[in-house]
PDB file of C-alpha atoms in Angstrom:
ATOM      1  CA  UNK S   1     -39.521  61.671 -43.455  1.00  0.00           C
ATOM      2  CA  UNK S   2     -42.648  60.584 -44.931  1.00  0.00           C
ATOM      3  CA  UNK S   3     -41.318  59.466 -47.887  1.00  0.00           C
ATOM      4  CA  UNK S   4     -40.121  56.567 -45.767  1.00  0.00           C
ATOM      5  CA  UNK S   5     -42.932  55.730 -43.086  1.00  0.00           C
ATOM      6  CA  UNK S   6     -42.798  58.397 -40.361  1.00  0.00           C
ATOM      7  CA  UNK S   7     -45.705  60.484 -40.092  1.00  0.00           C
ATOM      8  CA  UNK S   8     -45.235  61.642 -36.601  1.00  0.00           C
ATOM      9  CA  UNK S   9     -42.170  63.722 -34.968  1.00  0.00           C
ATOM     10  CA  UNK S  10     -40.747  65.697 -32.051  1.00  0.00           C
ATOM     11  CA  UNK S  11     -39.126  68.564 -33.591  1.00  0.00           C
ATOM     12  CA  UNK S  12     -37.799  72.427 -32.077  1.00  0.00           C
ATOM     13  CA  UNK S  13     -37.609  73.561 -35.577  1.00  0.00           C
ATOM     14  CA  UNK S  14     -41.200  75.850 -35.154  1.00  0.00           C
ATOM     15  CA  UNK S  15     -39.519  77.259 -32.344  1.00  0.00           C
ATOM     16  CA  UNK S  16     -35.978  77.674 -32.977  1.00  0.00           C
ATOM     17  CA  UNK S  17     -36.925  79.363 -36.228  1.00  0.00           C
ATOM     18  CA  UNK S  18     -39.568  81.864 -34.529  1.00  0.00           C
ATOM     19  CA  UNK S  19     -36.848  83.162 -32.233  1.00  0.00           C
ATOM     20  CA  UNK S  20     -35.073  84.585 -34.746  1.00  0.00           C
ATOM     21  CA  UNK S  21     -38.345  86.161 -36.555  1.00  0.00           C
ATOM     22  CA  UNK S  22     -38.629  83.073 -38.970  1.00  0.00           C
ATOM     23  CA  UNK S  23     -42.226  82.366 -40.406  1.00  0.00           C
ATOM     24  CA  UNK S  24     -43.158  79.474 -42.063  1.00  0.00           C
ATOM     25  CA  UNK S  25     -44.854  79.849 -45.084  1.00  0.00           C
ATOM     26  CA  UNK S  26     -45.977  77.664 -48.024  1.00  0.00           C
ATOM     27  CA  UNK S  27     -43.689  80.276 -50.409  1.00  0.00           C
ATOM     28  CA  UNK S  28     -41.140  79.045 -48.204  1.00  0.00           C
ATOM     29  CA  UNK S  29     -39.585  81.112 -44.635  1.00  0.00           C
ATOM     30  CA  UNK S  30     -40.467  84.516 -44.079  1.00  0.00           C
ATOM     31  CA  UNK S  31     -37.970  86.838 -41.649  1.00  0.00           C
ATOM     32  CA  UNK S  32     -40.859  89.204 -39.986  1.00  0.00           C
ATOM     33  CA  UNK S  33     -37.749  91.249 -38.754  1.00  0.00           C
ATOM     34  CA  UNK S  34     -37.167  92.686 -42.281  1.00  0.00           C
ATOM     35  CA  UNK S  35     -37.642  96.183 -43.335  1.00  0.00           C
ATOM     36  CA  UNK S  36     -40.029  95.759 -45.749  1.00  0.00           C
ATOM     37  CA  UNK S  37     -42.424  94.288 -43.134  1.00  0.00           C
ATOM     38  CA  UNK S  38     -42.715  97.781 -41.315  1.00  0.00           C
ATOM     39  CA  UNK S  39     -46.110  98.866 -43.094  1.00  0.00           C
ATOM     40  CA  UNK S  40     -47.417  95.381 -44.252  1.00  0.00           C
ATOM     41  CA  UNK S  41     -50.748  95.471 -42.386  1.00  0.00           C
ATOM     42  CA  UNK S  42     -51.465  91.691 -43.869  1.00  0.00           C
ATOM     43  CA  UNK S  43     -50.983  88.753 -42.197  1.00  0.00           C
ATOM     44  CA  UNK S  44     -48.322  86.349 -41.615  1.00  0.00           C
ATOM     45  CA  UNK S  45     -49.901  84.294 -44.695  1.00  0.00           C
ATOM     46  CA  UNK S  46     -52.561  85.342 -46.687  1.00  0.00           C
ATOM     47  CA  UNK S  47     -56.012  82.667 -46.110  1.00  0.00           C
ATOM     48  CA  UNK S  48     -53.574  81.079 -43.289  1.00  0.00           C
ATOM     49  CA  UNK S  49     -56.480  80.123 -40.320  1.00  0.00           C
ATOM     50  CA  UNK S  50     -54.006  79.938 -37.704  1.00  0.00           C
ATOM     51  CA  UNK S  51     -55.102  82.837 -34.697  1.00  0.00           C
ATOM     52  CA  UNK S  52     -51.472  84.248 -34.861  1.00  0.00           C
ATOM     53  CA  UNK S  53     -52.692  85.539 -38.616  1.00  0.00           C
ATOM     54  CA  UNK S  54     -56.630  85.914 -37.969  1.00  0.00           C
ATOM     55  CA  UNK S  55     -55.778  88.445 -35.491  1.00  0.00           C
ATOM     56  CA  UNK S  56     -52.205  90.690 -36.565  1.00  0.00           C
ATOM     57  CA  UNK S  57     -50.277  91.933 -38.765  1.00  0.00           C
ATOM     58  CA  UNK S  58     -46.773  91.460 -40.053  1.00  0.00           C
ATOM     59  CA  UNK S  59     -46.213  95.294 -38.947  1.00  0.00           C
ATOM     60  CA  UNK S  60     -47.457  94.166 -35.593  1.00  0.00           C
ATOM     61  CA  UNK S  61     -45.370  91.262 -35.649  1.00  0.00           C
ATOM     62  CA  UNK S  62     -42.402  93.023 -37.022  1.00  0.00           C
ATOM     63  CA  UNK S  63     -42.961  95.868 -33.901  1.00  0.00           C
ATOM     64  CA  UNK S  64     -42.883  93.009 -31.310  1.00  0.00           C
ATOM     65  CA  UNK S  65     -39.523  91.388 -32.445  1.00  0.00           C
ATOM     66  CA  UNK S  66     -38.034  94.860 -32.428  1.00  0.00           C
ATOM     67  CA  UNK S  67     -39.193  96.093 -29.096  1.00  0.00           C
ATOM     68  CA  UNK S  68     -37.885  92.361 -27.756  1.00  0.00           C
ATOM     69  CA  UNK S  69     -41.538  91.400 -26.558  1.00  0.00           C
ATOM     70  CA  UNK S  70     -41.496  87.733 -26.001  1.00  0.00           C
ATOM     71  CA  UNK S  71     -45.374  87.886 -27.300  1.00  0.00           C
ATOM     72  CA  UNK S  72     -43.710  87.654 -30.875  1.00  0.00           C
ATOM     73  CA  UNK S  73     -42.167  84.830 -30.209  1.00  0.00           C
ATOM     74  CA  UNK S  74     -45.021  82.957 -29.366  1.00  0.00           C
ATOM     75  CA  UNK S  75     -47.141  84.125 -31.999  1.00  0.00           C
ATOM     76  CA  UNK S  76     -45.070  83.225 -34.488  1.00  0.00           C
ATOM     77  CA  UNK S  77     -44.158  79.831 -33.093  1.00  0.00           C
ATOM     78  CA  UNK S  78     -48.069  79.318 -33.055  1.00  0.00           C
ATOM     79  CA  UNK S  79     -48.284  80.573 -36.846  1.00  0.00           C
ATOM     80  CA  UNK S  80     -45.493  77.770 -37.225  1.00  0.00           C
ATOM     81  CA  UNK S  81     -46.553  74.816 -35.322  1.00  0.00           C
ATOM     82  CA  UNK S  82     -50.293  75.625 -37.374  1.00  0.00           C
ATOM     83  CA  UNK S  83     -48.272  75.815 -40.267  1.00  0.00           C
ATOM     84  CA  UNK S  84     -46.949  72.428 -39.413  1.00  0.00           C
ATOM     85  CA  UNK S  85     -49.837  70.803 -38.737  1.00  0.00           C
ATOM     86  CA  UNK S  86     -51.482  71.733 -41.953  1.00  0.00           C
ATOM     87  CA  UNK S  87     -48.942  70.393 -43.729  1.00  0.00           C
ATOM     88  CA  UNK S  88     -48.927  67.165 -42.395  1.00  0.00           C
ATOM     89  CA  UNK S  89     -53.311  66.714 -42.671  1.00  0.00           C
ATOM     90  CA  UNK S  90     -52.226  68.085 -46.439  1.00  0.00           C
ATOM     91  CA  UNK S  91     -49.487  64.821 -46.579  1.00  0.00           C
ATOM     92  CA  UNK S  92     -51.788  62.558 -45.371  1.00  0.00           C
ATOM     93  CA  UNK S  93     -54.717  63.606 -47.792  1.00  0.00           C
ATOM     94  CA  UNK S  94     -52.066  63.267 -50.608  1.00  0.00           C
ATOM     95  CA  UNK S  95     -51.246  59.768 -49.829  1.00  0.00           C
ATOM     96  CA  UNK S  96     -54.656  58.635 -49.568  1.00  0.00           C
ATOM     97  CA  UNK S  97     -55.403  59.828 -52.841  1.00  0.00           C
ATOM     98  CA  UNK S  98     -52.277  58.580 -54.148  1.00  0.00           C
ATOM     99  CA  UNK S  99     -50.423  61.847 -55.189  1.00  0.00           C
ATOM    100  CA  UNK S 100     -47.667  62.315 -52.558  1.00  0.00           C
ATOM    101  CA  UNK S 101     -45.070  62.340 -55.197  1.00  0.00           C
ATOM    102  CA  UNK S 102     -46.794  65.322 -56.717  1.00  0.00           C
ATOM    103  CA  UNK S 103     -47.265  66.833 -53.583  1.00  0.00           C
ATOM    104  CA  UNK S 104     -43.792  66.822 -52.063  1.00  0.00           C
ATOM    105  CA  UNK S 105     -42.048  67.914 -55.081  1.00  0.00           C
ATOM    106  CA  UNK S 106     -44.821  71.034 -55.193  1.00  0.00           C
ATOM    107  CA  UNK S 107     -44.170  71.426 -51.845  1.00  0.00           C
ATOM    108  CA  UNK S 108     -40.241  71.586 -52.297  1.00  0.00           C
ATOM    109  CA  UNK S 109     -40.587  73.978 -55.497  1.00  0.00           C
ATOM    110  CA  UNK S 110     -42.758  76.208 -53.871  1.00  0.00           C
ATOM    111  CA  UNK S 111     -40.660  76.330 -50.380  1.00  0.00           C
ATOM    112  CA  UNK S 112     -37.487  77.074 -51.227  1.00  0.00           C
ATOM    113  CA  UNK S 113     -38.246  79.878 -53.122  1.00  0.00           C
TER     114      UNK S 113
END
């Protein structure tokens, strides 16, 4: 990982996840196909940018896995991918300020949850 030089990857993981209703979020993954999803009118991630949360709701979201509507697969693997990218400008920023310790082990407590 980053710890040890690599900044850049090829990786299925945004997609493989999002086929089986996984979101990424930075409270850790978040199974859309769950009951308690059924009324949530918010998005994926609250003050997440990404269009796939910008534009629907977990209900939404929830509906399309549900109904088997290959749209929910792809706008959750966009939530992901954006999700993915974020994380990686917020890496970089924590290097060049000299905090990545701080940030990965933040980032670890606050994903596994």
């Amino acid at each position: 990982g980053v710890a040890r030089g690599v900044d850049m990857f090829d990786c299925v993981y945004p997609t493989r996840v999002a086929r089986n209703g996984m979101a990424m979020t930075w409270n850790g993954r978040l199974n859309i196909r769950n009951a308690q999803f059924a009324h949530d009118w918010g998005p994926l991630e609250e003050g997440c940018q990404c269009y796939t949360c910008k534009n629907y709701s977990r209900a939404y979201i929830r509906h399309l896995y549900k109904a088997e509507e290959i749209l929910a697969l792809r706008l959750v693997t966009y939530h992901n991918l954006y999700f993915l990218l974020e994380f990686m400008r917020q890496m970089r920023q924590a290097i060049l300020e000299d905090r990545f310790p701080q940030f990965r082990m933040q980032f670890w407590d606050s994903f596994k949850k």
